Amino acid sequence: MPRQTSPFGDCLRASRRAAGLTIEQLAERSGVSARAISDMERGHSRAPQTRTLAALADGLGLDDDGRAGLTAAAKEARSPSAAGRPRLCEPPRGVTDFVGRRAELEIVRHAAKHAAEIDDPPPVLVVHGQPGLGKTALAVRAAHELRDDFPDGCLYVDLRGVDATPLPTGDALLRLLRALGVQPNQVADSDDERSAQLRGILRDRRCLLVLDNAGSEAQVRPLLPAGGRCLVVVTSRRALGGLEGVLRIALPPLAPEESADLLRAIARQAADPQTAPQVDRVTDLCGHLPLALRIAGTRLSTRPHWTVRHLVDRLADTGHRLAALSTGDAGVATAFALSYTQLPAPSAQLFRRLAHVPAADFAAPLAAALIEAALPDAEDRLEDLVEVGLLQTEGVDRYRFHDLIRLYADERLHAEEPSDTRAETAERMNTWLLDTAVVAGRWYEPGYGGLPDGWAGLVPLASMEEADAWLRAESDSWLPALRTAAAQGRHQLVADVAAATRWYSESTLRWRGWWEVRRLARAAANALPDLRQQAFHTSLYAWTAVQLMALYEEATEAAMEAYRLAQSIGDPQEQARALSSAGPAWLNVRRFDDALWAHRTGCELADRAGDHALYVDHVVGIGHALEHLGRYDDAVGEFQRALTELDSRPVAARPAFTLRGSAMYGVASSLVRAGRHQESLHAVERALPLLIENRDDDFVAFALVLRGKALAALGQSAEARTDLTRALEMLAGSLPSRLEDEARAMLPTLDGTGPTDLTRDLEALAASLDSRIETEARATRAVLDGTDPA
């Protein structure tokens, strides 16, 4: 049965007709939709708010008396007595210092506009995310901002979804029906009937419903309108994946600048521009979580004698940070606890134990190792944590803690699990990580190249690519596990990990973690009685000092120590291995004759030991030593000999591939130095495909420099410029090198804006580069060793 028109509707209709306007014409003049005007005139919606009322008066062209009459009718229609009921389900007071969330608010505004244009079905937005992100603040902000667009009311219900006893659906329905004017004696008895009542009323209304703090789909579904021009905003820690046809808004932490703005808005001490670095530090310690920032700001503002530095000092203590982020009845830990107490026991156990993980992110197999569960069971428990907002997904198959939630997990771990259980869990995790690293690393080792017989691990390692993916993804977990094993005196395990990843490290040279791996392994080997392991790991340490750190003097000392150890036990293979590090180290400090001796001696020793790959490696080293001595034809001969030996000796496929690329590069390099540019160009073209396939970015970049030099000498400046520019891009972040400096010096000459005597400039570069390399290398080592004062 149609509703009776209201006094405001009658007044609006009379004013429109007196102005000689149709509804459509008034809509065009006022900017208020024709549908909304029609609803007001028929009494299907309440009187508009001030902004809409002013637009209607302007569109009608009313004089002062006409405006006063329309305003009085609107005021009467909005009064509680006119509605015959108190104003129920009003949204709570919004925060006055709301910051950010522009993108999310724009989504809500767009949905509100869409709601005004359709009848079926009304838009439903689910704002979800971890505790403390400000989901309620966003929903309330949107409600206050959009209330004039919903003349039949903005209705708010706290569903208390994370309480021990959430609001029953029937109670939520009763509140909404009462707020919509249904008398108590007219409310249906059953929840299903009440839900039908609500849908029937909302079909003829234009309302904004805020269903805050929803606990489940079952709690929300009966409250949703089936038709009409309403908008529903649901907030929940859960994504409520069972709700169909809804738009989900995953709320992230605030951006750093938004976090700083919020802190400054709350605490005057933070508004001083000179405190900007300390303010940024506070926002980082709060994890850019609005709840944490509000509490931190409140603590600061209520202590006028505090400085921002005081707050930083208090929050910097990880053991007391959660306690510091608590004030009055609000606390970050309290917010997290509401979700934690909802977890089933197995998922709560996993949540606690994930505090053992040292890395920022992790995958399901590591979780399975922590709780000794099958992989599918661990995945289910991880999804439980994501569902209640205690864990975030990272990419396709990884997970991440918010920093403050990690602290809470660690707090629960120490409160609920005894020390011996914690120690056992940590050791199990570390052992699993290191055992898996050994299996993954041995994919690259010539003697293995596959999975060990009977191995059935949690991680898919059925190929070299899968092994590489795991070692990269979990490096921030297995390297700390290696540190722990070293500190515990598990020397053989540390040595085994370093040995197993030796060949893999050659394909990932830019990872600075290898320096620590080799240092730990050298120390571990020295604690073992096996002199061969000592020689082996000291050689690897020397190799890393050369290839990764550019610590050439230290590398030669370590290499010769390994050489003497191997001599003492009569092991020619380890002697040859040690000299394979000494040679390039001497080469880089311009001791070319010493480098030539090291590689020639190493060649004989490797041949005697039957290590064919090491033999060819030393032949390549001889070529480079001769090249630096200016004996270019002899150098080309040695590189070609290396290629011939690879064809005749049983060298495993992967090292053979790498050595072939190195030898072909050496031919090109020697020809460039000899000024035989056309020949060098052909040699580079032959070497490049192998270097690219071997994924050695540095060697590819060096080859591009060689080609650029040859092209420049042959008068092809544009092509040379392309190669040199690309090479410099690829070498960003690598160790300093002569070829990189030569490329930088050549580029201006190709443009015609630089010096013309390139030979003179390159000679000057060669004279000065050694000190720069050593300076940068020592600075890098100081940072990695923790001795850098910065």
Coordinates of N, CA and C in Angstrom, one line a residue, residues 438-439 441-452 500:
V438 N 70.9 -27.9 1.5 CA 71.9 -28.8 1.0 C 71.3 -29.6 -0.2
V439 N 70.1 -30.1 -0.1 CA 69.5 -30.8 -1.3 C 69.4 -29.8 -2.5
G441 N 71.0 -27.0 -3.1 CA 72.3 -26.6 -3.6 C 73.0 -27.6 -4.5
R442 N 72.8 -28.9 -4.1 CA 73.5 -30.0 -4.9 C 72.9 -30.2 -6.3
W443 N 71.8 -29.6 -6.6 CA 71.4 -29.6 -8.0 C 72.4 -29.1 -8.9
Y444 N 73.2 -28.1 -8.4 CA 74.2 -27.4 -9.2 C 75.6 -28.1 -9.2
E445 N 75.7 -29.1 -8.3 CA 77.0 -29.7 -8.1 C 77.2 -30.8 -9.1
P446 N 78.3 -30.8 -9.9 CA 78.5 -31.8 -11.0 C 78.3 -33.3 -10.5
G447 N 78.7 -33.6 -9.3 CA 78.5 -35.0 -8.9 C 77.1 -35.4 -8.5
Y448 N 76.2 -34.4 -8.4 CA 74.8 -34.7 -8.0 C 73.9 -34.4 -9.1
G449 N 73.4 -33.1 -9.2 CA 72.5 -32.7 -10.2 C 71.1 -33.3 -10.2
G450 N 70.7 -33.6 -9.0 CA 69.3 -34.2 -8.8 C 69.0 -34.4 -7.4
L451 N 67.9 -35.0 -7.1 CA 67.5 -35.3 -5.7 C 68.1 -36.6 -5.2
P452 N 68.5 -36.7 -3.9 CA 69.0 -37.9 -3.4 C 68.0 -39.0 -3.4
A500 N 77.7 -27.7 -0.3 CA 76.7 -28.0 -1.2 C 76.2 -26.9 -2.0

